[in-house]
Short mmCIF file of C-alpha atoms in Angstrom, two decimals:
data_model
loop_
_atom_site.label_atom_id
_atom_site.label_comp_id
_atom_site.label_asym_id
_atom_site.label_seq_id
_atom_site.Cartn_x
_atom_site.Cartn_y
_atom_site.Cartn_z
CA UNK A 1 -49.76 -36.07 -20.73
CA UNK A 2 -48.36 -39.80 -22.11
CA UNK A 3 -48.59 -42.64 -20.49
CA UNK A 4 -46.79 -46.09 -20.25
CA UNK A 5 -48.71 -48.63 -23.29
CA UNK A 6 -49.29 -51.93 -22.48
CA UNK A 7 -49.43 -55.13 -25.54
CA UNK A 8 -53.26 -53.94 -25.79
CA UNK A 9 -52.65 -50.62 -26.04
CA UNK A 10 -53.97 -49.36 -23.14
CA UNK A 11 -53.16 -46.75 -21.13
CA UNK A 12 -51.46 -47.27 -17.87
CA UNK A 13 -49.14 -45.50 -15.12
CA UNK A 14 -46.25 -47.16 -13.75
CA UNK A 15 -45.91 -47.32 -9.44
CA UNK A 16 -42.11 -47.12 -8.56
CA UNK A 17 -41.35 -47.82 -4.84
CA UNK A 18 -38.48 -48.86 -2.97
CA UNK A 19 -40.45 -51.98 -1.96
CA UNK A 20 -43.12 -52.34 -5.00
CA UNK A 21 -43.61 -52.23 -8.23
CA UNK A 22 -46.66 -52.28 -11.14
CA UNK A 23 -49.34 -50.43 -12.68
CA UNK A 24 -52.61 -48.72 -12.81
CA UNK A 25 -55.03 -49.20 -16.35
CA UNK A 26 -56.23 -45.75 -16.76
CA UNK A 27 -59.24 -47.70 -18.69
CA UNK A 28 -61.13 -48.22 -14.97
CA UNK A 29 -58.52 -46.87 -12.87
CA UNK A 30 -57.49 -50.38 -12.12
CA UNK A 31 -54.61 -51.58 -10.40
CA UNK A 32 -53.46 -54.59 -12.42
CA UNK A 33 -50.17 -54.88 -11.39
CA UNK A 34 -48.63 -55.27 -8.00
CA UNK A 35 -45.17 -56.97 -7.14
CA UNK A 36 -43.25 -56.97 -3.83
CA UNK A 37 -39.49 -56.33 -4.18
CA UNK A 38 -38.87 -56.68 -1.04
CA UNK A 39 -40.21 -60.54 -0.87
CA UNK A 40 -39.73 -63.85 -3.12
CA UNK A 41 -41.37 -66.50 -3.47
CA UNK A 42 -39.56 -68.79 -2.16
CA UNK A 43 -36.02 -69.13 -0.10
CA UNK A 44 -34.02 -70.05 -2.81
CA UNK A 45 -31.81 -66.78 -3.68
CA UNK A 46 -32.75 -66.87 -7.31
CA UNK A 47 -36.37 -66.68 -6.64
CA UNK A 48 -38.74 -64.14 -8.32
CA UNK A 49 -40.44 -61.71 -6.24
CA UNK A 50 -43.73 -61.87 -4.91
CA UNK A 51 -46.41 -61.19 -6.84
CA UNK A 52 -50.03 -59.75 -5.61
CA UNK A 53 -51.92 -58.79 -8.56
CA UNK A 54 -52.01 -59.14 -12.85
CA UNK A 55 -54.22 -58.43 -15.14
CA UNK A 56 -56.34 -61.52 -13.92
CA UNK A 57 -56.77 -60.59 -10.60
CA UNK A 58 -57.29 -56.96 -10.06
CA UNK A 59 -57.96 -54.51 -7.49
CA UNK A 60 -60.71 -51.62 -8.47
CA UNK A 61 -62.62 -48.92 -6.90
CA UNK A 62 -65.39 -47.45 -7.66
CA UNK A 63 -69.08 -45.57 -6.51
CA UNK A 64 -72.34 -46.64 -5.28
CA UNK A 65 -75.18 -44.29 -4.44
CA UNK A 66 -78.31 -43.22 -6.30
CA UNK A 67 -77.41 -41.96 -9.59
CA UNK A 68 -80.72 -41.93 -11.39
CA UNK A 69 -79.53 -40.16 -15.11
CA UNK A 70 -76.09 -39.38 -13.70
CA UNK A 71 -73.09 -41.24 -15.23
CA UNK A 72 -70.91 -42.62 -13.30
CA UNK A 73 -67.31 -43.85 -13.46
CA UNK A 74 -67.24 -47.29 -14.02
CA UNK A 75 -64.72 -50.30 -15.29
CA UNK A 76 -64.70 -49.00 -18.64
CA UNK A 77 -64.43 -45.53 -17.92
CA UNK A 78 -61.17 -43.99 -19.49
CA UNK A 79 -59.51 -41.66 -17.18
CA UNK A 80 -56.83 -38.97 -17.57
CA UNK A 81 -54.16 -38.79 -15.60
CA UNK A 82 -51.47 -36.02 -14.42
CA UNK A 83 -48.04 -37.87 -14.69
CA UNK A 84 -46.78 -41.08 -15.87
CA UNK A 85 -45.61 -42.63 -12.68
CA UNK A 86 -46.88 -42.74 -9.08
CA UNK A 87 -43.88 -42.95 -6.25
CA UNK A 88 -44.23 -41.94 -2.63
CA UNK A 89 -42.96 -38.88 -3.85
CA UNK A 90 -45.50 -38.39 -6.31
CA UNK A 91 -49.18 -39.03 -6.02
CA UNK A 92 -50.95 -39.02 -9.04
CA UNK A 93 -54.49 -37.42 -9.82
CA UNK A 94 -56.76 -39.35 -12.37
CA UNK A 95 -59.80 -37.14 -13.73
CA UNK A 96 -63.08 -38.29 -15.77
CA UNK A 97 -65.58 -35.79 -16.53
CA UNK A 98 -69.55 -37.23 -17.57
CA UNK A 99 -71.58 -36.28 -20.16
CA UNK A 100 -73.60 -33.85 -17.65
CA UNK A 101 -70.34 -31.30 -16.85
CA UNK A 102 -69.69 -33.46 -13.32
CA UNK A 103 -65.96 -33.82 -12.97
CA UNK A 104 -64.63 -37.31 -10.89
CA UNK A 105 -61.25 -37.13 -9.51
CA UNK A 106 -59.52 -39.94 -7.76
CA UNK A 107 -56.23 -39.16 -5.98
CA UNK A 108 -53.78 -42.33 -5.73
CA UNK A 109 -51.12 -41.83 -2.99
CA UNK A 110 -48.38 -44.22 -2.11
CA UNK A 111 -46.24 -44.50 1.06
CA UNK A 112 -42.58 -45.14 1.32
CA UNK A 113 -43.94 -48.81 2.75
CA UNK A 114 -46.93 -50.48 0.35
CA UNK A 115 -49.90 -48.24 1.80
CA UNK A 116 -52.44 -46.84 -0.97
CA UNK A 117 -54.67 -44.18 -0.13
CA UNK A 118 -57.01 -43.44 -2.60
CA UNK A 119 -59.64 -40.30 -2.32
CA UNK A 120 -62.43 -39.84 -4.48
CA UNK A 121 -64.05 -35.84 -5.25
CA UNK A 122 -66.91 -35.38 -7.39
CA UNK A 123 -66.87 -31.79 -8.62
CA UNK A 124 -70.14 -30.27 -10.03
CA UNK A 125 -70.13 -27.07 -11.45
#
């Protein structure tokens, strides 16, 4: 399935909420984007909205464990996701599967407020 393309080229999906906006880098699963509609910077009435995170300052997730000659997902891992946007409607599912068969999903969901939950399921068949 497509996604969004940033300047770079990289893929990315959009978030689309009634109270935020932004993105998610499929390269790392990284949420590099993050604005607040629903709060501005300052109190002047032409004032942009607040801004959490860009590409400079980042929010990832990732796994820790032993993993002796198991790859892991990591920040340069390229995942594949299921639809273009994530809404509180729609959580999206991002997949990665290593070089040993072992599938990684991470499920992103979004409330109708600015909660994230994300799960993680390693799959090995």
């Amino acid at each position: 399935m497509p996604v969004l393309q940033e300047a770079d080229d990289s893929p990315v999906i959009s978030i689309q909420s009634d109270t935020l906006t932004g993105s998610i880098r499929l390269k790392g699963a990284r949420f590099d984007h993050l604005t607040l509609r629903s709060f501005k910077e300052t109190l002047a009435k032409d004032s942009p909205d607040v801004t959490l995170l860009t590409p400079s300052y980042y929010a990832a997730f990732g796994m820790t464990g032993l993993t002796k000659g198991i790859d892991m997902p990591d920040d340069q891992t390229l995942w594949t996701a299921d639809r273009e946007e994530l809404t509180p409607e729609t959580p999206v599912t991002l997949t990665w599967t290593n070089a040993q068969g072992i599938e990684f999903k991470r499920i992103i969901r979004l409330d109708k407020e600015y909660m994230f939950t994300v799960s993680d399921e390693v799959i090995n068949t």
